[in-house]
XYZ file of C-alpha atoms in Angstrom:
667
model
C 0.000 0.000 0.000
C 1.429 3.378 -1.000
C 2.229 5.985 1.638
C -0.457 8.721 1.619
C 0.519 12.349 1.279
C 0.620 13.919 4.769
C -2.382 16.088 5.628
C -0.136 18.609 7.381
C 1.931 19.054 4.220
C -0.970 20.381 2.144
C -0.107 23.974 1.230
C -2.798 26.615 1.807
C -6.431 25.515 1.322
C -7.221 26.580 4.895
C -10.996 26.282 4.518
C -10.755 22.803 3.013
C -8.512 21.520 5.791
C -10.649 23.131 8.492
C -13.906 21.671 7.123
C -12.412 18.173 7.003
C -10.990 18.470 10.511
C -14.315 19.692 11.930
C -16.016 16.602 10.524
C -13.280 14.441 12.028
C -14.023 16.053 15.392
C -17.805 15.787 14.998
C -19.076 13.477 12.226
C -22.599 14.707 13.047
C -21.740 17.896 11.130
C -22.768 15.964 8.021
C -19.772 15.756 5.706
C -18.129 18.079 3.232
C -18.687 18.920 -0.420
C -15.483 20.252 -1.978
C -15.994 22.284 -5.155
C -13.122 23.505 -7.258
C -11.119 23.409 -10.433
C -8.934 20.456 -11.277
C -5.499 20.192 -9.672
C -6.321 21.931 -6.375
C -5.459 19.099 -3.926
C -9.105 18.148 -3.317
C -8.512 14.390 -3.474
C -5.081 14.638 -1.851
C -6.460 16.348 1.255
C -9.365 13.922 1.608
C -7.186 10.827 1.283
C -4.683 12.279 3.738
C -7.361 12.807 6.389
C -7.921 9.077 6.936
C -4.421 8.694 8.425
C -5.329 11.231 11.134
C -8.485 9.552 12.376
C -8.243 7.610 15.649
C -8.323 3.817 15.484
C -11.725 2.136 15.529
C -12.626 -0.430 18.195
C -14.556 -3.278 16.492
C -15.884 -6.785 17.110
C -13.329 -9.228 15.749
C -14.575 -10.873 12.554
C -17.628 -8.617 12.133
C -17.892 -7.468 8.539
C -19.988 -4.488 9.643
C -17.509 -2.988 12.166
C -19.776 -3.263 15.208
C -18.610 -1.510 18.370
C -18.038 -4.155 21.103
C -19.416 -1.778 23.749
C -22.627 -1.091 21.783
C -23.254 -3.955 19.397
C -25.971 -3.572 16.792
C -28.753 -6.104 17.539
C -29.742 -6.036 13.857
C -26.219 -6.714 12.563
C -26.358 -9.436 9.865
C -23.251 -11.022 11.426
C -24.772 -10.963 14.925
C -25.659 -11.633 17.599
C -22.190 -10.935 18.944
C -20.749 -12.350 22.103
C -19.319 -9.885 24.578
C -15.594 -9.726 23.874
C -12.800 -7.242 24.252
C -12.817 -6.573 20.536
C -9.868 -5.255 18.566
C -8.548 -1.978 17.216
C -8.030 -1.280 13.538
C -7.299 1.900 11.541
C -10.286 3.923 10.342
C -11.032 3.111 6.720
C -11.393 5.439 3.795
C -13.617 3.819 1.177
C -13.861 5.282 -2.323
C -17.084 5.030 -4.292
C -16.341 4.934 -8.049
C -18.623 7.008 -10.266
C -19.544 3.947 -12.308
C -20.386 1.716 -9.330
C -23.566 -0.352 -9.386
C -26.269 -0.242 -6.735
C -25.228 -3.699 -5.530
C -21.643 -2.518 -5.097
C -22.844 0.380 -2.953
C -25.440 -1.231 -0.670
C -24.439 -4.896 -0.956
C -26.049 -7.815 -2.697
C -28.082 -10.861 -1.791
C -27.347 -14.196 -3.442
C -30.822 -14.527 -4.912
C -30.130 -17.976 -6.328
C -29.332 -19.361 -2.856
C -32.143 -17.385 -1.286
C -34.695 -18.996 -3.640
C -33.301 -22.516 -3.793
C -32.008 -22.883 -0.215
C -33.797 -20.183 1.729
C -30.445 -18.836 2.902
C -29.819 -15.129 3.492
C -26.391 -14.958 1.888
C -25.531 -11.257 1.996
C -22.350 -9.721 0.608
C -21.692 -6.310 2.224
C -21.258 -3.277 -0.016
C -19.226 -0.115 0.261
C -21.621 1.423 2.792
C -20.829 -1.403 5.217
C -17.076 -1.079 4.637
C -17.236 2.680 5.256
C -19.102 2.352 8.590
C -17.259 4.363 11.263
C -14.827 5.681 8.639
C -14.809 7.916 5.550
C -16.822 7.405 2.382
C -15.225 9.425 -0.381
C -16.943 10.143 -3.707
C -14.742 11.822 -6.274
C -16.732 13.626 -8.985
C -19.924 13.210 -6.953
C -21.746 15.421 -9.454
C -21.328 12.683 -12.076
C -22.784 9.960 -9.852
C -26.113 8.570 -11.029
C -29.111 10.073 -9.264
C -30.369 6.832 -7.725
C -26.932 6.155 -6.201
C -26.776 9.676 -4.788
C -30.212 9.184 -3.238
C -29.177 5.879 -1.637
C -25.946 7.407 -0.403
C -27.543 10.443 1.175
C -30.387 8.421 2.700
C -27.854 6.166 4.403
C -25.846 9.178 5.571
C -28.994 10.776 7.031
C -30.388 7.636 8.726
C -27.103 6.034 9.754
C -28.241 2.724 8.291
C -28.493 0.920 4.971
C -31.486 -1.155 3.931
C -31.435 -3.841 1.242
C -34.815 -5.112 0.077
C -34.914 -7.864 -2.543
C -37.990 -9.948 -3.288
C -39.173 -10.161 0.314
C -35.714 -10.655 1.823
C -34.570 -7.734 3.997
C -31.183 -6.845 5.435
C -30.364 -3.812 7.565
C -27.006 -2.759 8.921
C -25.494 0.345 10.477
C -23.815 2.780 8.072
C -22.494 5.864 9.828
C -19.627 7.523 8.041
C -18.011 10.811 7.203
C -19.277 11.633 3.713
C -16.907 13.657 1.554
C -17.625 14.532 -2.057
C -15.419 16.415 -4.488
C -16.451 17.917 -7.803
C -15.375 20.226 -10.573
C -18.339 22.564 -11.302
C -17.239 22.779 -14.954
C -18.374 19.146 -15.353
C -21.901 19.775 -14.091
C -23.671 20.682 -10.869
C -25.408 18.727 -8.168
C -29.123 19.369 -7.854
C -29.878 22.017 -5.179
C -31.855 19.575 -3.032
C -28.810 17.287 -2.915
C -26.430 20.132 -2.136
C -28.428 20.734 1.031
C -27.690 17.217 2.292
C -23.968 17.947 2.630
C -23.197 19.601 5.947
C -20.455 21.942 4.755
C -19.169 23.132 1.427
C -15.812 24.579 0.468
C -14.737 26.360 -2.703
C -11.083 25.715 -3.571
C -8.893 27.340 -6.184
C -5.214 27.275 -7.017
C -3.192 30.007 -5.365
C -2.260 33.020 -7.481
C 0.710 33.674 -5.188
C 3.982 32.592 -6.880
C 5.739 31.714 -3.606
C 2.905 29.450 -2.517
C 2.777 27.749 -5.915
C 6.523 27.147 -5.713
C 6.104 25.498 -2.322
C 3.327 23.255 -3.684
C 5.570 22.029 -6.494
C 8.566 21.604 -4.197
C 6.664 19.436 -1.730
C 4.968 17.385 -4.398
C 8.247 16.582 -6.147
C 9.825 15.642 -2.818
C 6.917 13.332 -2.040
C 7.014 11.667 -5.470
C 10.777 11.043 -5.160
C 10.537 9.445 -1.696
C 7.015 9.020 -0.252
C 8.154 7.271 2.932
C 10.954 9.733 3.642
C 8.678 12.705 2.980
C 5.992 11.301 5.295
C 8.611 10.707 7.997
C 9.628 14.367 7.890
C 6.032 15.363 8.601
C 5.389 12.670 11.222
C 5.570 15.051 14.197
C 3.078 17.482 12.649
C 0.754 14.593 11.798
C 0.943 13.261 15.348
C 0.147 16.706 16.742
C -2.963 17.071 14.546
C -4.087 13.541 15.432
C -3.725 14.294 19.122
C -5.656 17.543 18.714
C -8.528 15.686 17.013
C -8.677 13.211 19.901
C -8.646 16.043 22.453
C -11.364 17.942 20.606
C -13.558 14.828 20.459
C -13.208 14.381 24.201
C -13.989 18.055 24.826
C -16.960 18.201 22.447
C -19.641 16.968 24.917
C -18.599 19.718 27.346
C -18.964 22.586 24.852
C -21.818 24.934 25.749
C -23.940 26.442 22.992
C -25.534 29.411 24.723
C -28.798 31.140 23.898
C -26.917 34.121 22.462
C -25.075 31.941 19.946
C -28.306 30.096 19.098
C -30.050 33.394 18.390
C -27.206 34.429 16.103
C -27.452 31.119 14.257
C -31.226 31.376 13.830
C -31.045 35.046 12.804
C -28.315 34.339 10.246
C -30.260 31.506 8.598
C -33.393 33.665 8.530
C -31.530 36.687 7.137
C -30.171 34.638 4.248
C -33.597 33.031 3.614
C -32.305 29.483 3.872
C -34.992 26.846 3.313
C -35.825 24.418 6.108
C -34.084 23.906 9.448
C -31.151 21.720 8.412
C -28.900 24.762 8.029
C -29.592 25.881 11.628
C -28.744 22.430 12.970
C -25.590 22.109 10.869
C -24.434 25.579 11.903
C -24.976 24.709 15.581
C -22.976 21.491 15.282
C -20.244 23.204 13.296
C -19.919 26.077 15.744
C -19.677 23.580 18.618
C -16.981 21.621 16.780
C -15.087 24.850 16.113
C -15.079 25.678 19.806
C -13.857 22.179 20.668
C -11.163 22.390 17.986
C -9.999 25.684 19.527
C -9.915 24.071 22.988
C -12.844 26.082 24.361
C -16.021 25.023 26.137
C -18.041 28.071 25.031
C -19.253 28.896 21.512
C -18.302 32.440 20.548
C -19.512 34.792 17.826
C -16.418 34.007 15.769
C -17.434 30.328 15.761
C -20.906 31.225 14.511
C -19.421 33.397 11.771
C -17.064 30.676 10.587
C -19.856 28.100 10.739
C -22.031 30.299 8.524
C -19.270 30.656 5.933
C -18.949 26.885 5.716
C -22.579 25.780 6.075
C -24.653 28.356 4.187
C -23.152 29.203 0.760
C -24.452 26.109 -1.045
C -27.864 26.431 0.587
C -28.497 29.897 -0.845
C -28.811 28.791 -4.474
C -32.234 29.732 -5.754
C -31.783 28.383 -9.274
C -29.193 26.062 -10.856
C -27.214 28.923 -12.410
C -26.654 30.788 -9.147
C -23.084 30.552 -7.884
C -22.733 29.548 -4.225
C -21.652 32.432 -2.044
C -22.364 34.568 1.000
C -22.430 38.338 1.504
C -19.959 38.699 4.369
C -20.959 42.315 5.102
C -24.555 41.221 5.591
C -23.341 38.333 7.741
C -21.365 40.670 9.995
C -24.316 43.053 10.322
C -26.611 40.198 11.338
C -24.176 38.852 13.907
C -23.685 42.305 15.374
C -27.411 43.005 15.522
C -28.164 39.747 17.327
C -25.007 39.651 19.401
C -27.060 39.717 22.589
C -25.198 40.126 25.848
C -22.093 38.161 24.903
C -19.845 41.052 25.867
C -16.803 38.847 26.233
C -16.982 37.603 22.648
C -14.201 38.984 20.474
C -15.263 40.890 17.397
C -15.957 38.448 14.572
C -13.285 38.722 11.957
C -11.472 36.824 9.285
C -8.932 35.306 11.663
C -11.082 32.641 13.269
C -9.883 29.243 14.428
C -8.101 27.228 11.799
C -7.046 30.334 9.918
C -10.467 30.394 8.259
C -12.619 33.432 7.754
C -14.285 31.580 4.918
C -11.812 32.788 2.305
C -8.190 31.838 1.964
C -5.814 34.666 1.047
C -5.033 33.123 -2.287
C -8.623 32.758 -3.494
C -9.160 36.363 -4.543
C -7.743 35.897 -8.009
C -9.845 36.037 -11.128
C -12.314 33.208 -11.407
C -12.139 31.564 -14.799
C -11.332 33.122 -18.110
C -12.801 36.135 -19.815
C -16.005 34.979 -21.456
C -16.822 38.250 -23.138
C -16.811 38.154 -26.897
C -14.247 39.999 -28.994
C -15.808 42.342 -31.560
C -15.637 41.102 -35.107
C -16.328 43.045 -38.249
C -19.683 42.158 -39.757
C -19.973 41.344 -43.447
C -22.702 43.909 -43.974
C -25.099 41.531 -45.682
C -28.148 42.284 -43.534
C -29.624 45.264 -41.691
C -27.756 46.160 -38.509
C -29.236 47.759 -35.429
C -26.141 48.526 -33.394
C -23.049 50.678 -33.270
C -21.719 52.501 -36.245
C -19.840 50.230 -38.600
C -19.509 47.392 -36.088
C -21.621 44.826 -37.962
C -22.689 43.242 -34.694
C -24.338 44.012 -31.414
C -22.829 43.848 -28.015
C -24.087 40.753 -26.189
C -27.777 40.917 -25.292
C -28.993 39.720 -21.913
C -31.478 36.864 -21.855
C -35.062 37.525 -20.862
C -36.554 35.834 -17.814
C -36.568 32.027 -18.212
C -39.804 30.034 -18.120
C -40.908 26.417 -17.781
C -40.771 24.723 -21.175
C -42.588 21.907 -22.874
C -40.908 18.513 -22.612
C -38.935 17.730 -25.742
C -37.983 14.083 -26.005
C -36.368 11.607 -28.368
C -38.729 8.958 -29.811
C -38.289 5.236 -29.224
C -36.531 3.517 -26.314
C -32.854 4.078 -25.677
C -30.227 2.627 -23.359
C -28.292 5.756 -22.454
C -27.165 7.208 -19.146
C -29.808 7.549 -16.459
C -31.711 10.818 -16.665
C -35.200 12.266 -16.930
C -35.927 13.068 -20.547
C -36.612 10.145 -22.919
C -37.804 6.567 -22.491
C -35.035 4.039 -21.941
C -34.232 0.568 -20.651
C -32.696 1.160 -17.249
C -31.780 -0.609 -14.018
C -34.496 1.365 -12.229
C -38.053 2.111 -13.231
C -41.237 0.185 -13.831
C -40.966 -3.508 -14.711
C -41.975 -4.178 -18.307
C -40.940 -7.804 -18.846
C -38.328 -10.471 -18.205
C -35.296 -12.012 -19.900
C -32.537 -14.461 -19.156
C -29.794 -12.776 -17.104
C -26.588 -11.744 -18.825
C -23.955 -12.147 -16.113
C -24.894 -11.758 -12.436
C -28.591 -11.675 -11.583
C -29.519 -8.366 -9.967
C -33.245 -7.725 -10.506
C -35.177 -10.972 -10.182
C -38.510 -11.303 -11.957
C -40.130 -13.717 -9.513
C -43.241 -14.614 -11.521
C -41.249 -15.323 -14.677
C -38.744 -17.425 -12.705
C -41.498 -19.534 -11.130
C -43.176 -19.915 -14.515
C -39.902 -21.128 -16.061
C -39.214 -23.611 -13.254
C -42.751 -24.997 -12.777
C -42.894 -27.399 -15.776
C -39.723 -29.214 -14.634
C -40.601 -30.004 -11.022
C -41.589 -33.668 -11.589
C -38.507 -34.351 -13.698
C -36.321 -32.830 -10.995
C -37.775 -35.121 -8.360
C -39.541 -32.485 -6.279
C -41.006 -34.143 -3.192
C -41.617 -31.309 -0.747
C -43.269 -27.898 -0.739
C -40.138 -26.077 -1.944
C -39.622 -25.141 -5.583
C -36.607 -26.725 -7.261
C -34.934 -23.815 -9.057
C -31.928 -24.024 -11.327
C -29.788 -21.365 -12.904
C -31.532 -21.681 -16.275
C -34.874 -20.863 -14.646
C -33.831 -17.467 -13.312
C -35.230 -14.454 -15.118
C -33.975 -10.898 -14.964
C -36.599 -8.160 -14.787
C -36.436 -5.659 -17.624
C -37.309 -2.145 -16.564
C -38.185 1.065 -18.300
C -37.187 4.431 -16.955
C -35.773 7.652 -18.349
C -32.448 8.546 -19.882
C -30.520 11.755 -20.282
C -29.818 12.909 -23.823
C -27.330 15.109 -25.601
C -29.250 18.320 -26.281
C -27.319 20.220 -28.955
C -28.423 23.821 -29.417
C -27.805 25.333 -32.853
C -28.403 29.065 -32.398
C -28.791 31.600 -35.200
C -26.809 34.702 -34.129
C -26.980 36.511 -37.450
C -28.175 40.016 -38.253
C -31.687 38.825 -39.032
C -31.997 37.906 -35.350
C -30.234 40.996 -34.052
C -33.098 43.162 -32.828
C -32.299 43.454 -29.134
C -35.770 42.663 -27.845
C -36.027 39.684 -30.161
C -32.583 38.307 -29.343
C -33.306 38.726 -25.644
C -36.411 36.562 -26.069
C -34.418 33.987 -28.056
C -31.734 33.783 -25.375
C -34.427 33.549 -22.720
C -35.947 30.593 -24.549
C -32.585 28.815 -24.853
C -31.844 29.540 -21.189
C -35.212 28.016 -20.308
C -34.333 24.908 -22.299
C -30.961 24.794 -20.528
C -32.735 24.848 -17.169
C -34.890 21.989 -18.387
C -31.759 20.106 -19.512
C -30.211 20.636 -16.071
C -33.238 19.161 -14.336
C -33.338 16.202 -16.731
C -29.619 15.402 -16.350
C -28.694 15.949 -19.988
C -25.423 16.785 -21.607
C -25.590 19.991 -23.607
C -23.638 21.600 -26.426
C -23.895 24.941 -28.187
C -23.206 25.756 -31.851
C -23.725 29.313 -33.100
C -23.610 30.627 -36.660
C -23.283 34.164 -38.009
C -21.325 36.081 -40.649
C -19.673 33.520 -42.892
C -19.149 30.584 -40.563
C -20.271 28.564 -37.544
C -18.424 27.754 -34.366
C -18.749 25.342 -31.471
C -19.363 27.819 -28.659
C -19.417 24.938 -26.163
C -18.499 21.289 -26.858
C -20.898 18.723 -25.351
C -20.593 18.857 -21.576
C -22.482 18.070 -18.394
C -21.957 21.643 -17.212
C -25.180 23.446 -18.056
C -23.751 26.427 -16.167
C -21.003 26.764 -18.760
C -23.583 26.732 -21.559
C -25.538 29.517 -19.841
C -22.387 31.642 -19.580
C -21.543 31.143 -23.263
C -25.110 31.922 -24.257
C -25.084 35.178 -22.279
C -21.954 36.416 -24.076
C -23.069 35.327 -27.557
C -22.640 38.223 -30.040
C -24.921 38.800 -33.030
C -24.685 40.318 -36.498
C -23.807 39.523 -40.097
C -25.292 37.166 -42.639
C -27.029 33.850 -41.911
C -24.853 30.844 -42.828
C -27.537 28.321 -41.878
C -25.858 25.501 -43.795
C -22.581 26.095 -41.954
C -24.376 25.879 -38.608
C -26.105 22.616 -39.514
C -22.926 21.052 -40.903
C -20.990 22.041 -37.780
C -23.688 20.499 -35.597
C -23.665 17.321 -37.694
C -19.905 17.058 -37.210
C -20.252 17.564 -33.432
C -22.765 14.709 -33.280
C -20.492 12.456 -35.338
C -17.601 12.938 -32.920
C -19.799 12.612 -29.843
C -21.300 9.380 -31.170
C -17.813 7.858 -31.120
C -17.323 8.931 -27.491
C -20.736 7.964 -26.133
C -22.676 5.814 -28.560
C -25.500 5.064 -26.111
C -26.478 8.691 -25.494
C -29.073 9.725 -28.057
C -29.048 13.294 -29.377
C -31.782 15.897 -29.611
C -30.949 18.838 -31.871
C -32.693 22.137 -31.084
C -32.271 24.671 -33.904
C -33.142 28.219 -32.863
C -33.634 30.334 -36.003
C -36.077 32.226 -38.202
C -35.166 29.865 -41.054
C -33.448 32.420 -43.296
C -30.294 31.406 -45.147
C -28.055 34.032 -46.787
C -24.460 34.387 -47.872
C -22.454 32.336 -50.367
C -23.656 30.570 -53.522
C -27.072 28.901 -53.281
C -27.396 29.270 -49.501
C -30.962 27.918 -49.369
C -30.193 24.790 -51.393
C -27.051 24.118 -49.369
C -28.971 24.489 -46.087
C -31.611 22.103 -47.391
C -29.000 19.447 -48.210
C -27.376 19.889 -44.794
C -30.743 19.470 -43.059
C -31.439 16.224 -44.884
C -28.272 14.735 -43.354
C -29.990 14.796 -39.960
C -33.123 13.180 -41.386
C -31.023 10.468 -43.035
C -29.317 9.696 -39.694
C -32.636 9.607 -37.845
C -31.597 12.379 -35.446
C -34.506 13.803 -33.438
C -34.794 17.543 -33.940
C -36.917 20.549 -33.038
C -36.844 23.969 -34.722
C -37.726 26.893 -32.471
C -39.237 29.384 -34.928
C -38.073 32.909 -34.070
C -39.683 34.652 -37.046
C -41.433 37.869 -36.052
C -43.609 40.480 -37.729
C -47.013 40.500 -39.428
C -45.708 38.818 -42.603
C -44.289 35.344 -41.976
C -42.491 33.283 -44.582
C -42.729 29.946 -42.747
C -39.069 29.142 -43.448
C -38.516 27.555 -40.026
C -41.361 25.122 -40.688
C -39.809 24.143 -44.021
C -36.464 23.581 -42.284
C -38.150 21.367 -39.671
C -39.664 19.253 -42.453
C -36.272 18.758 -44.087
C -34.730 17.856 -40.731
C -37.465 15.291 -40.161
C -38.472 17.085 -36.974
C -41.085 19.551 -35.816
C -41.300 23.331 -35.413
C -42.562 25.347 -32.465
C -42.800 29.082 -31.969
C -41.342 30.827 -28.953
C -44.827 31.139 -27.465
C -45.658 27.480 -28.086
C -42.465 26.449 -26.303
C -43.930 27.450 -22.958
C -45.318 24.668 -20.800
C -48.657 26.464 -20.459
C -49.190 26.503 -24.226
C -51.414 24.009 -26.068
C -51.029 20.662 -24.277
C -49.056 18.001 -26.076
C -47.863 20.239 -28.900
C -44.313 18.899 -28.892
C -44.866 15.649 -27.080
C -43.958 13.544 -30.069
C -40.979 14.553 -32.169
C -41.587 13.392 -35.724
C -39.096 11.114 -37.383
C -37.747 7.751 -36.384
C -34.342 7.446 -34.826
C -32.336 4.656 -36.390
C -30.611 4.189 -33.073
C -33.852 3.829 -31.072
C -34.504 0.244 -30.102
């Protein structure tokens, strides 16, 4: 086993280290969600924490890590005899993004359960993580049903496995830590709330600190054991401080003044529910214990708010987590009560926190504003003199859209848009299992075994079942799709009010894609060419940012936009063949520029129809005289056309329920 990187040797990232340590002191805080760009020591810090946790006292031979002093009467390996038990290091268990449900919660041997009546249970990762750390890297990419199981277990402290009338329950209390890169997609807001604390991490912009990061990493890679030995004293000191804080924790007093500050802060920031108040109280108590105090001070409440509230303030998926620290300070001061001995809350709280490390003030991300380009003057312009394009137009207020779906039944990644064969959903039939049996179809299994009972010498009431009789349940649920937006940004769309409505419609569809767990991509066309404004990604946030900065102006190279989109789909099909695409073309249908632009656009559109790609044209044509060009384009694509008004969910029911055309890749 390789030597882990020492926790004490992590450079900077004060908030990250503090949040992890507070959960080590008090696991009841509820875990940590670490958000940040790649290469910011997220995984390194989490893996290093496990070496600092005190040893766990367990029943010898128990696969579920029961505590000898308080054995679980429902433990599948019980009942346990009273013994002295044994000590072992606390475990850190990693949950892979592609794990199955059986790998997470455990699996019953259904064949033995049916044929022998034996409860043969193989523990999953939740059992292995009991009384340790469960770490999920890229938690935002984890399938929804796994996230739900994970968070339910974390909330209840137990895992339940129910399979065809056979039930198993075991304790599952662990420190839940998730890391994610927001560029790869967000967690749903209701899931964000289930993590106790959240931390935003970013690489330092300070050259000296970056030099120290590289120096330590190179030293560790050259000699892991020697590097760890040099930090052994610091590691021992942190481990001892965790033990001392745990022992002190029950003695920490959370006074009425601190409770009022906590309640007032959560109310001032309009946080939903009461979970935030409870998490803040537990965090503030852990902070006091970590500082060696038995009284919660205002500075503890302030630090707790900076760790527990930012991710709970998101009102829609495109809101960035954050907290107005001036408002926080005003609230704490107003409800400070009679705690006259409390020091003024400030950025230098315990753990060097203050909610913001000194190196996190640098620019966040790149400049997404568009560079002006000269227009080609082919169509009327409505903006600055001689510019040929408008400055980016802000999107209008988003709205709830009609459900656009891909016809047929797919087998793509789990989501909420189109019909698909999935591991979860309603049972639609049965088949012979391919590999391990996971979802037994009991009626079909009995039906397959019944005709052979006499030949198999059945003499008692039990059913003689063999492997060939077992049937796997087939289920139908929903999949996520690749929604590729092809947006006309030409001069014919450039009236500011009109383009604002168009962007509002696309933003609304992006919100819908976020809720349905789709991948999204964005192709725009204007002037003489088309460009991929955003390659297919799970980050709907990134698509919203690119949409907001999309410039307009110039001619309408519709054919170029369609051909670019067709090429994007070709490449994406090689990467993820199971994910079916839905192309949403947002245009008024005009095609100008170059020789025979209309004929060329028509030929490009027929490529989508030939491939059976589901498509929708959002008709943006305005004015009293309408040419119906978007409708003609939809016919050539083999799809359907809707106006901006018809796109709203409160429009005529069922208007876009069925997308015309048959997908060759639909089963």
